[in-house]
C-alpha positions as a printed Julia matrix, in Angstrom:
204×3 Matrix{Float64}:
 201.29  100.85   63.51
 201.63  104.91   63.64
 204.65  105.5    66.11
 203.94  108.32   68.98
 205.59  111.32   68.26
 206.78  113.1    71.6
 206.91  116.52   71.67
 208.22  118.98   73.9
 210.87  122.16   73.81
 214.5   123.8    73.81
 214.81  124.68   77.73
 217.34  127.34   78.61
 218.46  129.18   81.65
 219.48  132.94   81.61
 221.85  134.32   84.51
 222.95  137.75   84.81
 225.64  139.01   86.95
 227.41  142.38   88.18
 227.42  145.13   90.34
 224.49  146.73   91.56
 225.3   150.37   90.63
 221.52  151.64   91.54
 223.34  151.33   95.28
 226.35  153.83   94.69
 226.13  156.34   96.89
 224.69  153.86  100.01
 226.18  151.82  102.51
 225.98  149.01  100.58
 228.11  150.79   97.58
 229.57  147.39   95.82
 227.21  145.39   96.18
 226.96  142.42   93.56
 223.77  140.27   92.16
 223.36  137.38   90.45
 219.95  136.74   88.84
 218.65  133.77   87.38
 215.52  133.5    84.93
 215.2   129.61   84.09
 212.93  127.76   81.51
 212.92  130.2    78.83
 211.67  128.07   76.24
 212.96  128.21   72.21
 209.81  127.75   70.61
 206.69  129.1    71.19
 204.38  125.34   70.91
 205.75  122.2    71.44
 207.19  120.45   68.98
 208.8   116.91   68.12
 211.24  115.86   70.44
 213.61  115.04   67.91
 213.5   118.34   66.4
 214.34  120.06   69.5
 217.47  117.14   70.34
 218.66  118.1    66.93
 218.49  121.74   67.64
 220.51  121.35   71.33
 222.84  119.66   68.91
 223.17  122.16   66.29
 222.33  125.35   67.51
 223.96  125.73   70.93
 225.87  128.54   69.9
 223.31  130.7    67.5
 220.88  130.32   70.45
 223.12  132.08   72.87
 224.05  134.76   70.23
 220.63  135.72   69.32
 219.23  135.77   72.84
 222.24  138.21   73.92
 221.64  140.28   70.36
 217.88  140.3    70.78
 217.07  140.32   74.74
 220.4   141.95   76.34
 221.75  143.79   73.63
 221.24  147.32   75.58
 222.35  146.36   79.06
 225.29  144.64   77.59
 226.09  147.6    74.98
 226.02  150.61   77.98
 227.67  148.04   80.14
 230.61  147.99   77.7
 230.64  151.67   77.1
 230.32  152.97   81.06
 232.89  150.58   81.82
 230.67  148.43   84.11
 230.78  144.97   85.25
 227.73  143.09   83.94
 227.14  139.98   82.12
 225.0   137.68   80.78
 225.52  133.62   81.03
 222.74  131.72   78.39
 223.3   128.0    79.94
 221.4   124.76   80.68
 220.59  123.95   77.61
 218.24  121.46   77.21
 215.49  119.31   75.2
 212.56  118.37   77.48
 209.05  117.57   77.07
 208.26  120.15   79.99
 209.69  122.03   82.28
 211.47  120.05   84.72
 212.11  122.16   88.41
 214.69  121.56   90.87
 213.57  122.82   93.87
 216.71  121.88   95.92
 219.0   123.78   93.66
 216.47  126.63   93.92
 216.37  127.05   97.73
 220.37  126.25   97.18
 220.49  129.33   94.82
 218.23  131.34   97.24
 220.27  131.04  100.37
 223.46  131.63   98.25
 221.93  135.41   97.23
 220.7   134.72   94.01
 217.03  135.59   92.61
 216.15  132.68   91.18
 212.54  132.93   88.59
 210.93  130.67   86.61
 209.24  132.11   83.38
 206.25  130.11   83.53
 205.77  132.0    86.76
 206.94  135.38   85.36
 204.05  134.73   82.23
 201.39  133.34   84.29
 201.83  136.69   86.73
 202.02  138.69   83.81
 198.91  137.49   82.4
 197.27  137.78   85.51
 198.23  141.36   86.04
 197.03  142.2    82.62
 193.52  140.55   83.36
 193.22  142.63   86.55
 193.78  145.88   84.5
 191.48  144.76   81.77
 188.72  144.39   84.27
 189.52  147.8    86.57
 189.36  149.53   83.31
 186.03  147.77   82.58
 184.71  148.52   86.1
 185.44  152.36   85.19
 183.93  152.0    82.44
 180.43  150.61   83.86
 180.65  152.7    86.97
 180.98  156.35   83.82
 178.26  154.33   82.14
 175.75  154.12   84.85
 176.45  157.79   85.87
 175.52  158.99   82.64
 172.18  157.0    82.82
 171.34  158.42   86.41
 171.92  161.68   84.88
 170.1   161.6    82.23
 168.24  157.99   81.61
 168.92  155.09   79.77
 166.73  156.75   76.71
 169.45  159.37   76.31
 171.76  156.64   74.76
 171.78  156.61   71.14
 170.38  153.47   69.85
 173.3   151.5    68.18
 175.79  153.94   69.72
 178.51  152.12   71.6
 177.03  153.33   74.91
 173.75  151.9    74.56
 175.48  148.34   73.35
 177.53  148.36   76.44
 174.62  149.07   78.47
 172.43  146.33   77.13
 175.82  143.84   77.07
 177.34  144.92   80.61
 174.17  146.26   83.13
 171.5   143.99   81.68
 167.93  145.44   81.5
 167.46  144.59   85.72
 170.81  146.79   86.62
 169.08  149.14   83.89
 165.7   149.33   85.28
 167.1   149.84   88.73
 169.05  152.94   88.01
 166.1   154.11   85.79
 164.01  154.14   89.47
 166.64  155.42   91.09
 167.31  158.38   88.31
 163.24  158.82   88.94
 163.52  159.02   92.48
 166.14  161.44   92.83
 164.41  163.89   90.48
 161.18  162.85   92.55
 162.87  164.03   95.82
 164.58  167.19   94.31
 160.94  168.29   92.71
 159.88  168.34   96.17
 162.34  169.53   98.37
 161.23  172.8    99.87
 162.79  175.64   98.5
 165.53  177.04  100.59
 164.7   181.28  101.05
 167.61  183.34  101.78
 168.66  185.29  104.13
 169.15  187.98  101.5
 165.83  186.88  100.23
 164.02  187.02  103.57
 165.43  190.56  104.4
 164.08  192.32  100.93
């Protein structure tokens, strides 16, 4: 009888803490923060739950030395050199098959002044806001296309040409037929608009 592997993930919480120097020169001059980014995760996929006990066991301290070298190297570096008070806590560490929340220490970390954020939240709004620009910059893209087609028709597109593929992929031959009538139309209308005589015109 195969035994079930579990699998989960190292679990860590990152807080940073100082003074808020973007405020020197305000009323609030002196202010201090405290930020908190929890369940930053070690490995990218899950893996055996024994693996990652072994690795809270072992590699505590190289976890919170590369994450300093690798993600707050800069701000601690400047910190050090402008004299400034800033620093970086790596803590909670922890083997978990997921991400366990505790929403009453949250609210309790809220009301105490800290910004508390989860990076599952941070990565899911980060992937969202990338999909929104992806499909803006599409929309620009379709919106340039079918200008170019009501200026000068859908036969003006080179066949195999990247235009023309987008144009069959994106529009469709319907959306494509519709600005073909509509390119038609507009030259229809402009062929017979009366021709406007200037004044100039009138008066030689």
């Amino acid at each position: 009888m195969h035994r079930i592997v579990r699998k989960g993930n190292v679990f860590y919480d990152v807080r940073e803490s100082g003074r808020d120097y973007s405020l020197d020169g305000t009323l609030f001059e002196g202010q201090r923060f405290t930020a908190v980014k929890k369940g930053k995760r070690v490995f990218e996929r899950t893996v055996s739950m024994d693996i990652c006990k072994r690795y809270v066991q072992l590699c505590k301290n190289d976890l919170v030395q590369f994450v300093k070298l690798n993600q707050y190297h800069d701000k601690l570096f400047f910190a050090k050199w402008y004299g400034r008070e800033y620093s970086v806590e790596i803590t909670n560490i922890r083997a978990a098959q997921r991400e366990a929340r505790d929403l009453m220490q949250d609210l309790e970390d809220i009301r105490a002044g800290i910004t508390v954020v989860h990076e599952s939240d941070a990565k899911k709004r980060a992937s969202e806001e990338k999909k929104e620009r992806r499909r803006s910059a599409k929309e620009k893209k379709i919106r340039k296309l079918e200008g170019k087609i009501l200026e000068t028709g859908y036969g003006s597109l080179e066949p195999h040409s990247l235009d023309r593929i987008h144009a069959d992929k994106w529009l469709g031959m319907e959306r494509i037929r519709e600005l073909e009538e509509m390119r038609e139309k507009k030259q229809l209308e402009k062929k017979n608009s009366p021709v406007q005589l200037s004044l100039f015109g009138l008066m030689d």
